[in-house]
Coordinates of C-alpha atoms in Angstrom, one line a residue:
M1344 CA -21.5 -24.8 54.5
I1345 CA -23.1 -28.3 54.7
P1346 CA -26.6 -28.5 53.1
D1347 CA -29.4 -30.1 55.1
E1348 CA -30.6 -33.6 54.2
R1349 CA -33.6 -32.4 52.2
T1350 CA -31.4 -30.1 50.0
W1351 CA -28.8 -32.8 49.6
A1352 CA -31.5 -35.3 48.4
A1353 CA -32.9 -32.8 45.9
Q1354 CA -29.5 -32.0 44.5
R1355 CA -28.8 -35.8 44.2
L1356 CA -32.0 -36.3 42.3
T1357 CA -31.2 -33.3 40.0
R1358 CA -27.7 -34.7 39.3
R1359 CA -29.1 -38.1 38.6
A1360 CA -31.7 -36.7 36.2
A1361 CA -29.1 -34.6 34.4
M1362 CA -26.8 -37.7 34.0
G1363 CA -29.6 -39.7 32.7
A1364 CA -30.5 -37.1 30.1
A1365 CA -26.9 -36.8 29.0
A1366 CA -26.6 -40.6 28.6
L1367 CA -29.8 -40.6 26.5
A1368 CA -28.4 -37.8 24.3
A1369 CA -25.1 -39.5 23.9
G1370 CA -26.9 -42.8 23.1
G1371 CA -29.0 -41.0 20.5
A1372 CA -25.9 -39.5 18.9
L1373 CA -24.2 -42.9 18.7
S1374 CA -27.3 -44.7 17.5
S1375 CA -27.6 -42.2 14.6
G1376 CA -24.2 -43.2 13.4
E1377 CA -22.4 -40.1 14.8
P1378 CA -19.4 -40.6 17.0
R1379 CA -19.7 -39.0 20.5
A1380 CA -16.5 -36.9 20.1
A1381 CA -17.7 -35.5 16.7
A1382 CA -21.1 -34.5 18.2
A1383 CA -19.4 -32.8 21.2
T1384 CA -16.9 -31.0 18.9
R1385 CA -19.6 -29.6 16.6
A1386 CA -21.8 -28.5 19.6
A1387 CA -18.8 -26.6 21.1
K1388 CA -17.8 -24.6 18.0
P1389 CA -18.0 -20.8 18.7
K1390 CA -19.7 -18.3 16.4
Y1391 CA -17.9 -15.1 15.4
D1392 CA -19.5 -11.8 14.3
M1393 CA -17.2 -11.0 11.4
K1394 CA -17.7 -10.7 7.6
K1395 CA -16.5 -12.8 4.7
S1396 CA -14.6 -11.1 1.9
I1397 CA -12.4 -12.2 -1.0
N1398 CA -9.7 -10.4 -3.0
L1399 CA -10.1 -10.0 -6.7
W1400 CA -6.8 -11.8 -7.3
A1401 CA -8.5 -15.1 -6.6
F1402 CA -10.5 -14.6 -9.8
P1403 CA -9.3 -15.0 -13.5
Y1404 CA -9.8 -11.3 -14.0
P1405 CA -9.7 -9.7 -16.5
D1406 CA -8.6 -12.5 -18.8
Q1407 CA -11.6 -14.7 -18.4
M1408 CA -14.1 -12.8 -16.2
S1409 CA -15.3 -9.2 -16.2
L1410 CA -15.5 -7.2 -13.0
R1411 CA -19.3 -7.7 -13.0
D1412 CA -18.8 -11.5 -13.3
C1413 CA -16.5 -11.5 -10.3
L1414 CA -18.8 -9.4 -8.2
Q1415 CA -21.7 -11.7 -9.0
L1416 CA -19.7 -14.9 -8.4
A1417 CA -18.6 -13.6 -5.0
K1418 CA -22.2 -12.8 -4.1
D1419 CA -23.5 -16.1 -5.3
A1420 CA -20.8 -17.9 -3.3
G1421 CA -22.0 -16.2 -0.1
F1422 CA -19.4 -13.5 0.4
D1423 CA -20.4 -10.3 2.2
G1424 CA -17.7 -8.2 0.4
I1425 CA -15.0 -8.2 -2.2
E1426 CA -11.6 -6.4 -2.1
L1427 CA -10.7 -4.6 -5.4
N1428 CA -7.2 -4.0 -6.7
Y1429 CA -5.8 -0.8 -8.1
D1430 CA -3.4 -1.2 -11.1
L1431 CA -2.1 0.8 -14.0
E1432 CA -4.7 -0.8 -16.3
N1433 CA -8.1 -2.4 -15.8
D1434 CA -11.2 -1.0 -14.0
L1435 CA -9.3 0.6 -11.1
S1436 CA -6.4 2.7 -12.5
P1437 CA -5.2 6.2 -13.0
K1438 CA -7.2 6.2 -16.2
S1439 CA -10.5 6.0 -14.2
G1440 CA -12.2 8.7 -12.3
T1441 CA -15.0 9.4 -9.9
A1442 CA -17.7 8.7 -12.4
D1443 CA -16.2 5.3 -13.2
Y1444 CA -15.9 4.4 -9.6
H1445 CA -19.5 5.5 -8.8
K1446 CA -20.6 3.2 -11.7
I1447 CA -18.8 0.3 -10.1
R1448 CA -20.3 1.2 -6.7
R1449 CA -23.8 1.2 -8.1
M1450 CA -23.1 -2.2 -9.8
A1451 CA -22.0 -3.7 -6.5
D1452 CA -25.0 -2.3 -4.8
Q1453 CA -27.3 -3.8 -7.4
I1454 CA -25.6 -7.2 -7.1
G1455 CA -25.8 -6.9 -3.3
I1456 CA -22.1 -7.1 -2.3
A1457 CA -20.0 -4.6 -0.5
I1458 CA -16.6 -3.4 -1.5
S1459 CA -14.5 -4.3 1.5
G1460 CA -11.4 -2.3 0.6
V1461 CA -8.8 -1.3 -2.0
C1462 CA -5.5 -3.0 -2.4
S1463 CA -2.5 -2.6 -4.9
F1464 CA 0.7 -4.2 -6.1
L1465 CA 1.9 -0.7 -7.2
F1466 CA 3.7 -0.1 -3.9
W1467 CA 6.4 -2.5 -5.1
P1468 CA 7.4 -0.9 -8.4
Y1469 CA 6.9 2.5 -6.8
P1470 CA 7.9 2.2 -3.2
M1471 CA 7.5 5.2 -0.8
T1472 CA 11.0 4.7 0.5
A1473 CA 12.9 4.2 -2.8
N1474 CA 16.3 5.9 -3.3
D1475 CA 15.0 7.1 -6.6
A1476 CA 13.1 10.4 -5.8
S1477 CA 11.0 10.1 -8.9
K1478 CA 9.7 6.7 -7.7
R1479 CA 8.9 8.2 -4.3
S1480 CA 7.0 11.0 -5.9
R1481 CA 5.1 8.6 -8.2
S1482 CA 4.2 6.4 -5.2
L1483 CA 2.6 9.4 -3.4
E1484 CA 0.7 10.4 -6.5
L1485 CA -0.7 6.8 -6.9
A1486 CA -1.5 6.5 -3.3
G1487 CA -3.5 9.7 -3.4
K1488 CA -5.4 8.4 -6.4
M1489 CA -6.1 5.1 -4.5
T1490 CA -7.4 7.1 -1.6
Q1491 CA -9.8 9.0 -3.8
A1492 CA -10.8 5.8 -5.5
A1493 CA -11.6 4.1 -2.2
H1494 CA -13.8 7.0 -1.2
D1495 CA -15.6 7.0 -4.5
L1496 CA -16.2 3.3 -4.3
G1497 CA -17.8 3.7 -0.9
T1498 CA -15.2 1.9 1.1
D1499 CA -13.2 3.4 4.0
N1500 CA -10.3 0.9 3.7
L1501 CA -7.1 1.4 1.7
L1502 CA -4.2 -1.0 2.2
V1503 CA -0.9 0.8 2.3
V1504 CA 2.7 -0.5 2.2
P1505 CA 4.7 2.3 3.7
G1506 CA 8.1 1.2 2.5
A1507 CA 10.8 -1.5 2.2
V1508 CA 14.4 -2.0 3.2
H1509 CA 14.6 -4.7 0.6
I1510 CA 12.2 -6.2 -2.0
P1511 CA 13.5 -9.8 -2.7
W1512 CA 11.4 -10.4 -5.7
R1513 CA 12.5 -7.3 -7.6
D1514 CA 16.0 -6.8 -9.0
D1515 CA 15.5 -3.1 -9.6
Y1516 CA 15.2 -2.0 -6.0
E1517 CA 18.3 -0.8 -4.3
P1518 CA 18.3 -1.7 -0.5
V1519 CA 17.5 1.2 1.8
A1520 CA 19.1 1.5 5.3
N1521 CA 16.6 0.8 8.1
D1522 CA 16.6 4.3 9.6
V1523 CA 16.3 6.0 6.2
C1524 CA 13.4 3.7 5.3
E1525 CA 11.6 4.6 8.5
R1526 CA 12.2 8.3 8.0
R1527 CA 11.0 8.3 4.4
A1528 CA 8.0 6.1 5.3
K1529 CA 6.8 8.5 8.1
K1530 CA 7.3 11.5 5.8
A1531 CA 5.1 9.8 3.1
I1532 CA 2.3 8.8 5.5
A1533 CA 2.3 12.3 6.9
Q1534 CA 1.8 13.7 3.4
L1535 CA -1.1 11.3 2.7
L1536 CA -3.0 11.6 5.9
P1537 CA -4.7 15.0 5.4
Q1538 CA -6.5 13.8 2.2
A1539 CA -7.4 10.5 3.9
E1540 CA -8.8 12.3 7.0
K1541 CA -10.8 14.7 4.7
L1542 CA -12.3 11.9 2.7
G1543 CA -12.9 9.5 5.6
V1544 CA -10.6 6.8 4.3
N1545 CA -8.5 4.6 6.6
L1546 CA -4.9 4.2 5.6
N1547 CA -4.2 0.6 6.9
I1548 CA -0.5 -0.3 7.2
E1549 CA 0.1 -3.9 6.2
N1550 CA 2.6 -6.2 7.9
I1551 CA 4.7 -7.6 5.0
F1552 CA 7.8 -9.0 6.8
F1553 CA 9.6 -9.9 3.5
N1554 CA 10.3 -6.2 3.0
G1555 CA 12.5 -6.0 6.1
F1556 CA 10.4 -3.2 7.6
L1557 CA 8.1 -3.3 10.6
L1558 CA 9.1 -6.8 11.5
S1559 CA 7.4 -7.0 14.9
P1560 CA 4.1 -6.0 16.4
Q1561 CA 5.9 -3.5 18.7
E1562 CA 7.5 -1.8 15.7
M1563 CA 4.1 -1.6 14.0
I1564 CA 2.6 -0.1 17.1
D1565 CA 5.3 2.5 17.4
F1566 CA 4.9 3.5 13.7
V1567 CA 1.1 3.8 13.7
D1568 CA 0.7 5.4 17.1
A1569 CA 3.3 8.1 16.3
F1570 CA 0.7 9.8 14.0
D1571 CA -2.1 9.8 16.5
S1572 CA -4.6 9.9 13.6
P1573 CA -8.1 8.4 13.6
R1574 CA -7.5 7.3 10.0
L1575 CA -4.2 5.4 10.4
H1576 CA -4.6 1.7 11.4
V1577 CA -3.2 -1.7 10.7
H1578 CA -4.1 -4.1 7.9
F1579 CA -3.1 -7.4 9.4
D1580 CA -2.1 -10.3 7.1
T1581 CA -1.9 -13.7 8.7
G1582 CA 0.3 -15.3 6.1
N1583 CA 3.0 -12.8 5.7
I1584 CA 4.6 -13.5 9.0
M1585 CA 4.0 -17.3 9.2
L1586 CA 7.5 -18.3 8.0
F1587 CA 9.0 -17.3 11.4
Q1588 CA 6.2 -16.0 13.6
F1589 CA 2.6 -16.6 14.5
P1590 CA -0.4 -14.4 13.7
E1591 CA -2.3 -15.1 17.0
H1592 CA 0.6 -13.4 18.8
W1593 CA 0.5 -10.3 16.6
I1594 CA -3.3 -10.0 16.9
R1595 CA -3.2 -10.0 20.7
I1596 CA -0.5 -7.3 20.8
L1597 CA -2.0 -5.1 18.1
G1598 CA -5.5 -5.3 19.4
R1599 CA -7.9 -2.6 18.3
R1600 CA -5.4 -1.1 15.9
I1601 CA -6.4 -3.8 13.4
Q1602 CA -8.9 -2.2 10.9
N1603 CA -8.8 -4.8 8.2
V1604 CA -7.6 -8.4 7.8
H1605 CA -6.1 -10.6 5.1
F1606 CA -6.4 -14.4 5.5
K1607 CA -3.6 -16.0 3.7
E1608 CA -2.9 -19.7 4.3
F1609 CA 0.7 -20.7 4.7
S1610 CA 2.5 -24.0 5.3
K1611 CA 5.5 -24.2 7.5
K1612 CA 6.3 -27.6 6.1
G1613 CA 8.2 -26.1 3.1
T1614 CA 11.0 -23.6 2.8
D1615 CA 9.7 -21.5 -0.1
S1616 CA 9.2 -17.8 0.7
S1617 CA 7.7 -16.8 -2.6
L1618 CA 4.0 -16.3 -3.5
E1619 CA 3.9 -20.0 -4.2
S1620 CA 4.1 -20.7 -0.5
F1621 CA 0.6 -19.4 0.1
R1622 CA -2.2 -22.0 0.0
P1623 CA -5.9 -22.3 -0.3
L1624 CA -7.6 -21.6 3.0
L1625 CA -7.2 -24.5 5.5
D1626 CA -4.5 -26.2 3.4
G1627 CA -1.7 -25.1 5.6
T1628 CA -0.3 -25.0 9.1
T1629 CA -2.1 -21.8 10.5
N1630 CA -3.8 -22.4 13.8
W1631 CA -7.1 -21.0 12.6
P1632 CA -9.2 -21.6 15.8
T1633 CA -6.6 -19.7 17.8
V1634 CA -6.5 -16.9 15.2
M1635 CA -10.3 -16.6 15.2
Q1636 CA -10.4 -16.4 19.0
A1637 CA -7.6 -13.9 19.1
L1638 CA -9.5 -11.6 16.6
D1639 CA -12.7 -12.0 18.7
D1640 CA -10.8 -11.2 21.9
A1641 CA -9.4 -8.1 20.2
G1642 CA -12.9 -6.9 19.4
Y1643 CA -12.5 -7.3 15.7
R1644 CA -15.8 -7.3 13.8
G1645 CA -14.7 -6.4 10.3
Y1646 CA -13.9 -8.2 7.1
L1647 CA -11.9 -11.4 6.8
T1648 CA -10.5 -11.2 3.2
F1649 CA -9.1 -14.3 1.6
E1650 CA -6.0 -13.2 -0.5
Y1651 CA -4.7 -15.6 -3.1
F1652 CA -2.7 -14.9 -6.2
H1653 CA -3.4 -18.0 -8.3
P1654 CA -6.9 -18.3 -9.7
W1655 CA -7.5 -21.9 -10.7
L1656 CA -6.9 -22.7 -14.4
H1657 CA -9.9 -25.0 -14.6
Y1658 CA -13.2 -24.3 -12.8
P1659 CA -12.0 -21.2 -11.1
E1660 CA -15.4 -20.8 -9.4
A1661 CA -14.5 -23.9 -7.3
L1662 CA -11.8 -22.0 -5.4
V1663 CA -14.3 -19.2 -4.6
Y1664 CA -17.0 -21.5 -3.4
Q1665 CA -14.5 -23.6 -1.4
T1666 CA -13.1 -20.5 0.3
S1667 CA -16.6 -19.4 1.2
D1668 CA -17.4 -22.8 2.7
S1669 CA -14.1 -22.7 4.7
L1670 CA -14.8 -19.2 6.1
D1671 CA -18.3 -20.3 7.1
R1672 CA -16.9 -23.2 9.1
M1673 CA -14.3 -20.9 10.7
L1674 CA -16.9 -18.3 11.6
G1675 CA -19.2 -21.0 13.0
R1676 CA -22.0 -20.2 10.6
A1677 CA -24.6 -22.8 10.0
R1678 CA -23.9 -25.4 7.3
P1679 CA -26.4 -27.7 5.7
T1680 CA -26.4 -31.0 7.7
A1681 CA -25.9 -34.2 5.8
T1682 CA -29.0 -36.4 5.5
T1683 CA -28.7 -39.6 7.4
R1684 CA -29.2 -42.9 5.5
G1685 CA -32.8 -44.0 5.5
S1686 CA -34.3 -40.6 6.4

């Protein structure tokens, strides 16, 4: 369809006015000392409706800081939540009970920070798929206690490692055949689900990769979907698969099965596959803009929890504040603008 002359003239004037306004805006940006490309990049950054969280392993707890100190620091740094760790000692352990966890929950409420989930290293010394039956039994016992602790703490998220074919960082774990590992893992989860469903706690299966089990998103889907439970989901970790794979691919395939997320930075520039290969946030090779968009496309609106195992020796609070700042930038949250010279 060809517009009449009057319409064409009006459109021409409108386009000319728009171009003039754009030129003035660009000139203003350049005259203020800001490159045109930088101004365009900042204006185009998307905003994401997700929450900031940090794992307790990033703090010098309990050697230098109490749990209250850690909760307060996380709140002061601008985090929405903090993920706590269950161990054989410390504040979350088999020695603690409902009254202790309610006390921690009240403390967090008073400080104004949520408990985003419960995590544990105990799935490694006590794997659900170990050849040693006593270790399998102890693993189920501890996982049951973790489920109760999560409920008492007021969080509905418990990270679960369902098993391992191999644990490369332990010399006391006898390798388990893949089919045996899967069979034992499914049996264990089936035993844990009734309590989790009763208490309203999500058992979130983490992708580890280094354990030789659930090595692809398709395998993870098959495992989780087999139970058809509203309380069995995925705890997706970006860093664990970075050595050979890409988190944005997993996120797209897993979709709404993702209930909770660990952000672990990883650098593909090295060959180290130990915990030392994980970096402070943004100091690696993860394509974070693509990861953020993939999570948003999947409908994820939960916590993004920074997991890091090396609290800084000096000024440990700097890591916490730096991580909070990085997450703000990734989420598109407003940052204080720098004051221009002469203003």
